Amino acid sequence: MEADGEQLCEAARNGDFEKVRALIDSGADVSYFDSNGLTPLMHAAKLGHADVVKALLEAGAPWNALSPSNLSAGDFAMDSGHQDAFEVLLNAGIQAELILGTIARKTEKDGDSNEDYLEDRVSFSEDKLMDSNSKAVMMAWEKPLMEAHAKAVCSGGGHILNIGFGMGLVDTAIQQYSPTKHTIVEAHPEVYERMLRNGWGERDNVKIVFGRWQDVLPQLESYDGIFFDTYGEYYEDMREFHQHLPKLLKPGGIYSFFNGLCGGNAFFHVVYCHLVSLELENLGYLVQLIPLPVKDCLGEEVWQGVRHKYWQLDTYYLPVCQSTQDSE
Ligand SMILES: C[S@@+](CC[C@H](N)C(=O)[O-])C[C@H]1O[C@@H](n2cnc3c(N)ncnc32)[C@H](O)[C@@H]1O
């Protein structure tokens, strides 16, 4: 079996389509990892052999297997600029996730379940908000991103909704645009208490709704701009939130969310950017993903004392979604 696997890796590297086919037909293991921890699919992707990539995927090769340096076949194709192989892998990833949603079971910032998190203590410091497992709920390096989100959701003025206060970065930025009204939903008791201590409850245009967004939906209205950034929730929870957008977002309004989907792997992130765009387009929104470089705000020191590096990419794709209905 091992010899077959090695031969498959070699044939994949050489782009020898016939040999790859013959080895697959004779039962060679398409999920084989060689001594460098690479699969035949990774070898083919790295060298841009799109036909071999396709044949391996059709034979059941795992599109999301990771090398020891946490790279998938799609990362190899992307990093080597092999567009054809990249697209075959991207389509395979999208199809697989549409059906199985395997990676979607990971939380946005990979915390514990939402209920556990909401019952646990959190700790605040100047540059982060941490849960009881030393996982970061929110970090100050995201400030420029939050400012960009605020700018997007406040572009039409009016009544703005933010789900998830965290460190208050996005809400502080939203306030700079002097919205007519600014509603904030926050579910963690300690975060809520801190908001009140810091005077958020006394601001004329601010309304705070304490509770999980799922539970307080009946108290919500419809808004000109909405931002969504919770913690400890799954992609499915965000998808459930999106189902409420037609009621929550006024025609012509702007919706944005923290786009940390699979932020630990560049290729998985691309797959999820496509999936979430497809999902929102199907709901009738025009979706733009605006690239923002984040490399400079993210030195190694940022992650000191943090258990999980929830973001490892150089570019952040800021989602701006506009309802395609007229605002009249
Ligand atoms: C990542 S932080 C938000 C950071 C915020 N965007 C900022 O600029 O500081 C997530 C926040 O969502 C809150 N949260 C988590 N689950 C929630 C839920 N189901 N409903 C409402 N808030 C929730 C958390 O307590 C936390 O304060």
Short mmCIF file of C-alpha atoms and ligand atoms in Angstrom, two decimals:
data_model
loop_
_atom_site.label_atom_id
_atom_site.label_comp_id
_atom_site.label_asym_id
_atom_site.label_seq_id
_atom_site.Cartn_x
_atom_site.Cartn_y
_atom_site.Cartn_z
CA MET A 1 0.00 0.00 0.00
CA GLU A 2 2.77 2.40 0.97
CA ALA A 3 4.54 1.73 -2.33
CA ASP A 4 1.32 2.56 -4.20
CA GLY A 5 0.96 5.77 -2.22
CA GLU A 6 4.53 6.78 -3.02
CA GLN A 7 3.97 6.01 -6.69
CA LEU A 8 0.79 8.06 -6.67
CA CYS A 9 2.64 11.02 -5.16
CA GLU A 10 5.32 10.72 -7.80
CA ALA A 11 2.86 10.42 -10.68
CA ALA A 12 0.93 13.41 -9.27
CA ARG A 13 4.14 15.45 -9.10
CA ASN A 14 4.98 14.52 -12.68
CA GLY A 15 1.47 15.34 -13.89
CA ASP A 16 1.29 11.80 -15.34
CA PHE A 17 -2.48 11.62 -15.71
CA GLU A 18 -2.56 8.05 -17.16
CA LYS A 19 -0.41 6.67 -14.39
CA VAL A 20 -2.48 8.45 -11.74
CA ARG A 21 -5.66 6.96 -13.26
CA ALA A 22 -4.16 3.46 -13.39
CA LEU A 23 -2.99 3.69 -9.76
CA ILE A 24 -6.40 4.93 -8.63
CA ASP A 25 -8.08 2.07 -10.54
CA SER A 26 -5.79 -0.44 -8.90
CA GLY A 27 -6.83 0.83 -5.44
CA ALA A 28 -3.95 3.15 -4.47
CA ASP A 29 -4.74 5.25 -1.39
CA VAL A 30 -5.63 8.78 -2.51
CA SER A 31 -5.47 9.95 1.12
CA TYR A 32 -1.85 8.83 1.49
CA PHE A 33 0.59 11.15 3.30
CA ASP A 34 4.23 10.82 2.27
CA SER A 35 7.16 11.20 4.66
CA ASN A 36 6.95 15.01 4.29
CA GLY A 37 3.31 14.92 5.28
CA LEU A 38 2.09 15.73 1.76
CA THR A 39 -0.75 14.03 -0.14
CA PRO A 40 -0.84 13.25 -3.89
CA LEU A 41 -3.38 16.09 -4.23
CA MET A 42 -0.96 18.57 -2.63
CA HIS A 43 1.82 17.48 -4.99
CA ALA A 44 -0.41 17.89 -8.05
CA ALA A 45 -1.72 21.25 -6.81
CA LYS A 46 1.75 22.58 -6.04
CA LEU A 47 2.83 21.91 -9.62
CA GLY A 48 -0.44 23.04 -11.18
CA HIS A 49 -1.55 19.72 -12.74
CA ALA A 50 -5.26 20.60 -12.82
CA ASP A 51 -6.36 17.40 -14.61
CA VAL A 52 -4.63 15.26 -11.99
CA VAL A 53 -6.11 17.37 -9.20
CA LYS A 54 -9.55 16.74 -10.68
CA ALA A 55 -9.02 12.99 -11.04
CA LEU A 56 -7.78 12.71 -7.44
CA LEU A 57 -10.73 14.70 -6.11
CA GLU A 58 -13.16 12.53 -8.08
CA ALA A 59 -11.52 9.48 -6.53
CA GLY A 60 -12.22 10.88 -3.05
CA ALA A 61 -8.95 12.64 -2.18
CA PRO A 62 -9.60 14.93 0.80
CA TRP A 63 -9.54 18.57 -0.42
CA ASN A 64 -9.08 19.84 3.15
CA ALA A 65 -6.16 17.65 4.32
CA LEU A 66 -3.39 19.74 5.89
CA SER A 67 0.38 19.50 5.56
CA PRO A 68 2.56 19.73 8.69
CA SER A 69 2.75 23.49 8.08
CA ASN A 70 -1.04 23.69 7.97
CA LEU A 71 -1.33 24.18 4.24
CA SER A 72 -4.00 22.51 2.12
CA ALA A 73 -3.76 21.56 -1.57
CA GLY A 74 -5.65 24.79 -2.34
CA ASP A 75 -3.01 26.83 -0.47
CA PHE A 76 -0.27 25.18 -2.54
CA ALA A 77 -2.09 25.96 -5.82
CA MET A 78 -2.81 29.52 -4.70
CA ASP A 79 0.74 30.21 -3.47
CA SER A 80 2.26 28.89 -6.70
CA GLY A 81 -0.16 30.87 -8.87
CA HIS A 82 -1.76 27.82 -10.53
CA GLN A 83 -5.14 29.30 -11.31
CA ASP A 84 -6.70 26.24 -12.99
CA ALA A 85 -5.79 23.85 -10.20
CA PHE A 86 -6.85 26.47 -7.65
CA GLU A 87 -10.29 26.79 -9.24
CA VAL A 88 -10.85 23.03 -9.34
CA LEU A 89 -10.00 22.88 -5.63
CA LEU A 90 -12.08 25.92 -4.78
CA ASN A 91 -15.15 24.39 -6.44
CA ALA A 92 -14.52 21.11 -4.64
CA GLY A 93 -14.25 22.97 -1.32
CA ILE A 94 -17.43 24.95 -1.92
CA GLN A 95 -19.39 21.84 -2.96
CA ALA A 96 -18.15 19.83 0.02
CA GLU A 97 -18.90 22.58 2.53
CA LEU A 98 -22.32 23.26 1.01
CA ILE A 99 -23.19 19.64 1.63
CA LEU A 100 -21.26 18.73 4.75
CA GLY A 101 -20.30 22.03 6.38
CA THR A 102 -17.37 20.32 8.10
CA ILE A 103 -15.31 23.41 8.68
CA ALA A 104 -18.43 25.40 9.53
CA ARG A 105 -18.59 23.56 12.83
CA LYS A 106 -15.63 25.64 13.95
CA THR A 107 -16.50 28.80 15.80
CA GLU A 108 -15.55 32.16 14.39
CA LYS A 109 -12.91 32.67 17.00
CA ASP A 110 -12.77 29.06 18.05
CA GLY A 111 -14.02 29.50 21.59
CA ASP A 112 -16.22 27.27 23.71
CA SER A 113 -19.92 26.97 23.02
CA ASN A 114 -21.90 30.19 23.25
CA GLU A 115 -23.80 29.11 26.39
CA ASP A 116 -20.59 28.08 28.21
CA TYR A 117 -18.90 31.31 27.28
CA LEU A 118 -21.81 33.44 28.43
CA GLU A 119 -21.77 31.81 31.86
CA ASP A 120 -18.02 32.14 32.34
CA ARG A 121 -15.95 35.03 33.63
CA VAL A 122 -14.23 37.30 31.17
CA SER A 123 -11.24 39.52 31.78
CA PHE A 124 -10.53 42.92 30.33
CA SER A 125 -7.13 44.47 29.73
CA GLU A 126 -6.17 47.47 27.67
CA ASP A 127 -5.61 45.52 24.50
CA LYS A 128 -7.91 42.52 24.80
CA LEU A 129 -10.99 40.87 26.20
CA MET A 130 -10.35 37.24 27.13
CA ASP A 131 -12.58 34.33 28.06
CA SER A 132 -11.85 32.05 31.02
CA ASN A 133 -9.72 29.76 28.81
CA SER A 134 -7.33 32.54 27.76
CA LYS A 135 -8.91 32.70 24.35
CA ALA A 136 -9.33 36.15 22.94
CA VAL A 137 -12.90 37.33 22.55
CA MET A 138 -11.75 40.64 21.07
CA MET A 139 -8.41 42.31 20.50
CA ALA A 140 -7.32 45.90 20.00
CA TRP A 141 -5.49 45.11 16.73
CA GLU A 142 -8.94 44.91 15.15
CA LYS A 143 -9.60 48.62 15.81
CA PRO A 144 -8.90 49.78 12.22
CA LEU A 145 -11.12 46.96 10.93
CA MET A 146 -13.93 47.95 13.30
CA GLU A 147 -13.58 51.57 12.14
CA ALA A 148 -13.94 50.41 8.55
CA HIS A 149 -17.01 48.31 9.44
CA ALA A 150 -18.55 51.30 11.24
CA LYS A 151 -17.95 53.53 8.22
CA ALA A 152 -19.65 50.97 5.97
CA VAL A 153 -22.75 50.41 8.11
CA CYS A 154 -23.15 54.14 8.90
CA SER A 155 -22.84 55.24 5.27
CA GLY A 156 -26.59 55.86 4.96
CA GLY A 157 -27.02 57.33 8.48
CA GLY A 158 -30.24 56.54 10.34
CA HIS A 159 -30.69 53.80 12.93
CA ILE A 160 -27.72 51.45 13.40
CA LEU A 161 -27.75 48.03 15.09
CA ASN A 162 -24.64 46.34 16.47
CA ILE A 163 -24.71 42.79 17.80
CA GLY A 164 -21.84 42.11 20.24
CA PHE A 165 -20.21 44.98 22.22
CA GLY A 166 -16.90 43.29 23.17
CA MET A 167 -14.42 46.12 23.72
CA GLY A 168 -16.80 48.67 22.24
CA LEU A 169 -14.46 49.42 19.35
CA VAL A 170 -17.09 49.31 16.63
CA ASP A 171 -19.65 51.10 18.80
CA THR A 172 -17.19 53.90 19.59
CA ALA A 173 -16.56 54.25 15.86
CA ILE A 174 -20.32 54.16 15.10
CA GLN A 175 -20.86 57.01 17.59
CA GLN A 176 -18.44 59.19 15.59
CA TYR A 177 -21.02 59.15 12.77
CA SER A 178 -23.73 60.51 15.12
CA PRO A 179 -26.43 58.06 14.09
CA THR A 180 -30.03 59.06 14.80
CA LYS A 181 -30.29 55.97 16.97
CA HIS A 182 -27.78 53.26 17.88
CA THR A 183 -28.95 49.95 19.29
CA ILE A 184 -26.44 47.53 20.85
CA VAL A 185 -27.22 43.90 21.70
CA GLU A 186 -24.89 42.27 24.24
CA ALA A 187 -25.36 38.95 26.01
CA HIS A 188 -22.48 38.68 28.48
CA PRO A 189 -23.38 40.00 31.96
CA GLU A 190 -19.88 41.31 32.69
CA VAL A 191 -19.52 43.00 29.32
CA TYR A 192 -22.97 44.52 29.86
CA GLU A 193 -22.05 45.78 33.36
CA ARG A 194 -18.89 47.34 32.01
CA MET A 195 -20.86 49.11 29.28
CA LEU A 196 -23.10 50.63 31.93
CA ARG A 197 -20.12 51.60 34.12
CA ASN A 198 -18.60 53.38 31.16
CA GLY A 199 -21.72 55.43 30.57
CA TRP A 200 -23.05 53.73 27.45
CA GLY A 201 -26.52 53.55 29.00
CA GLU A 202 -26.68 57.33 29.40
CA ARG A 203 -25.98 58.33 25.84
CA ASP A 204 -28.97 60.01 24.23
CA ASN A 205 -28.95 58.07 20.98
CA VAL A 206 -27.94 54.67 22.44
CA LYS A 207 -30.27 51.83 23.36
CA ILE A 208 -28.77 48.73 24.97
CA VAL A 209 -30.57 45.42 24.69
CA PHE A 210 -29.17 42.86 27.12
CA GLY A 211 -29.48 39.24 26.02
CA ARG A 212 -28.57 36.81 23.27
CA TRP A 213 -29.59 38.15 19.86
CA GLN A 214 -31.55 34.91 19.38
CA ASP A 215 -33.64 35.70 22.48
CA VAL A 216 -34.15 39.43 21.98
CA LEU A 217 -35.21 39.38 18.31
CA PRO A 218 -38.79 40.40 19.20
CA GLN A 219 -37.39 43.61 20.78
CA LEU A 220 -35.53 44.59 17.63
CA GLU A 221 -36.77 46.98 14.94
CA SER A 222 -35.57 47.56 11.41
CA TYR A 223 -32.33 49.37 10.76
CA ASP A 224 -30.38 51.34 8.15
CA GLY A 225 -27.10 49.66 9.06
CA ILE A 226 -26.32 46.39 10.90
CA PHE A 227 -23.04 44.97 12.16
CA PHE A 228 -22.75 41.42 13.53
CA ASP A 229 -19.78 40.19 15.58
CA THR A 230 -20.49 37.66 18.32
CA TYR A 231 -18.20 35.13 20.01
CA GLY A 232 -18.37 31.39 20.58
CA GLU A 233 -20.94 30.91 17.84
CA TYR A 234 -20.86 28.69 14.76
CA TYR A 235 -21.17 29.71 11.13
CA GLU A 236 -24.64 28.19 11.28
CA ASP A 237 -25.61 30.76 13.94
CA MET A 238 -24.57 33.58 11.65
CA ARG A 239 -26.48 31.91 8.84
CA GLU A 240 -29.51 31.82 11.11
CA PHE A 241 -29.04 35.52 11.81
CA HIS A 242 -28.95 36.16 8.05
CA GLN A 243 -32.39 34.59 7.75
CA HIS A 244 -33.72 37.48 9.88
CA LEU A 245 -32.07 40.18 7.76
CA PRO A 246 -35.07 40.78 5.50
CA LYS A 247 -36.97 41.94 8.60
CA LEU A 248 -34.09 43.64 10.39
CA LEU A 249 -32.51 45.57 7.52
CA LYS A 250 -34.42 48.34 5.78
CA PRO A 251 -34.51 48.28 1.98
CA GLY A 252 -31.28 49.88 0.75
CA GLY A 253 -29.63 49.32 4.16
CA ILE A 254 -26.09 48.05 4.70
CA TYR A 255 -25.14 44.86 6.53
CA SER A 256 -21.63 43.86 7.54
CA PHE A 257 -20.14 41.23 9.84
CA PHE A 258 -16.75 40.31 11.30
CA ASN A 259 -15.32 38.12 8.58
CA GLY A 260 -13.14 35.78 10.62
CA LEU A 261 -14.44 32.64 8.91
CA CYS A 262 -11.60 30.08 8.92
CA GLY A 263 -9.13 32.89 9.61
CA GLY A 264 -6.35 30.40 10.33
CA ASN A 265 -6.01 29.11 6.77
CA ALA A 266 -5.91 31.25 3.65
CA PHE A 267 -7.54 28.75 1.30
CA PHE A 268 -10.33 27.73 3.69
CA HIS A 269 -10.98 31.42 4.21
CA VAL A 270 -11.38 31.91 0.44
CA VAL A 271 -13.81 28.97 0.36
CA TYR A 272 -15.85 30.53 3.18
CA CYS A 273 -15.78 34.02 1.64
CA HIS A 274 -17.38 32.44 -1.45
CA LEU A 275 -19.90 30.47 0.60
CA VAL A 276 -21.08 33.40 2.68
CA SER A 277 -21.29 35.60 -0.44
CA LEU A 278 -23.38 32.96 -2.20
CA GLU A 279 -25.62 32.66 0.81
CA LEU A 280 -26.22 36.42 1.08
CA GLU A 281 -26.66 36.84 -2.67
CA ASN A 282 -29.34 34.15 -2.55
CA LEU A 283 -31.09 36.23 0.12
CA GLY A 284 -31.07 39.21 -2.26
CA TYR A 285 -28.01 41.17 -1.16
CA LEU A 286 -25.25 42.65 -3.27
CA VAL A 287 -22.04 41.50 -1.61
CA GLN A 288 -18.67 43.20 -1.86
CA LEU A 289 -15.57 41.95 -0.06
CA ILE A 290 -13.17 44.85 0.33
CA PRO A 291 -9.52 43.79 0.88
CA LEU A 292 -7.77 45.52 3.78
CA PRO A 293 -4.12 44.74 4.57
CA VAL A 294 -3.69 43.69 8.22
CA LYS A 295 -0.12 42.38 8.25
CA ASP A 296 1.28 45.54 9.84
CA CYS A 297 -1.08 45.44 12.85
CA LEU A 298 -0.24 41.83 13.63
CA GLY A 299 3.22 41.28 15.11
CA GLU A 300 3.93 38.10 17.10
CA GLU A 301 3.78 40.11 20.35
CA VAL A 302 0.06 40.74 19.75
CA TRP A 303 -0.67 37.07 20.51
CA GLN A 304 1.38 36.79 23.71
CA GLY A 305 -0.69 35.02 26.37
CA VAL A 306 -3.49 34.20 23.90
CA ARG A 307 -4.27 30.51 23.47
CA HIS A 308 -5.64 30.54 19.97
CA LYS A 309 -4.47 32.65 17.07
CA TYR A 310 -7.83 33.16 15.42
CA TRP A 311 -6.44 35.24 12.58
CA GLN A 312 -3.27 34.43 10.61
CA LEU A 313 -3.79 36.02 7.21
CA ASP A 314 -2.28 39.15 5.67
CA THR A 315 -5.49 40.50 4.18
CA TYR A 316 -8.90 41.02 5.74
CA TYR A 317 -11.94 40.96 3.44
CA LEU A 318 -14.46 43.44 4.76
CA PRO A 319 -17.98 42.43 3.74
CA VAL A 320 -20.34 45.17 2.61
CA CYS A 321 -23.80 43.81 1.80
CA GLN A 322 -26.56 45.98 0.48
CA SER A 323 -30.12 44.94 0.05
CA THR A 324 -31.07 45.12 -3.63
CA GLN A 325 -34.59 46.36 -2.87
CA ASP A 326 -35.17 50.09 -3.43
CA SER A 327 -35.13 52.24 -0.35
CA GLU A 328 -38.40 53.90 -1.46
C1 LIG B 1 -15.87 39.70 19.30
S1 LIG B 1 -16.77 40.55 20.51
C2 LIG B 1 -17.38 41.95 19.65
C3 LIG B 1 -16.34 42.96 19.45
C4 LIG B 1 -16.87 44.30 18.96
N1 LIG B 1 -17.20 44.22 17.57
C5 LIG B 1 -15.89 45.41 19.20
O1 LIG B 1 -15.69 46.22 18.27
O2 LIG B 1 -15.30 45.48 20.28
C6 LIG B 1 -18.20 39.55 20.67
C7 LIG B 1 -19.21 40.06 21.68
O3 LIG B 1 -20.45 39.37 21.42
C8 LIG B 1 -21.03 39.00 22.65
N2 LIG B 1 -21.92 37.85 22.36
C9 LIG B 1 -21.59 36.55 22.24
N3 LIG B 1 -22.64 35.80 21.92
C10 LIG B 1 -23.68 36.66 21.78
C11 LIG B 1 -25.05 36.49 21.44
N4 LIG B 1 -25.54 35.28 21.13
N5 LIG B 1 -25.84 37.58 21.40
C12 LIG B 1 -25.34 38.81 21.72
N6 LIG B 1 -24.05 39.04 22.05
C13 LIG B 1 -23.23 37.98 22.08
C14 LIG B 1 -19.83 38.68 23.52
O4 LIG B 1 -20.14 38.72 24.89
C15 LIG B 1 -18.85 39.76 23.11
O5 LIG B 1 -19.00 40.91 23.89
#
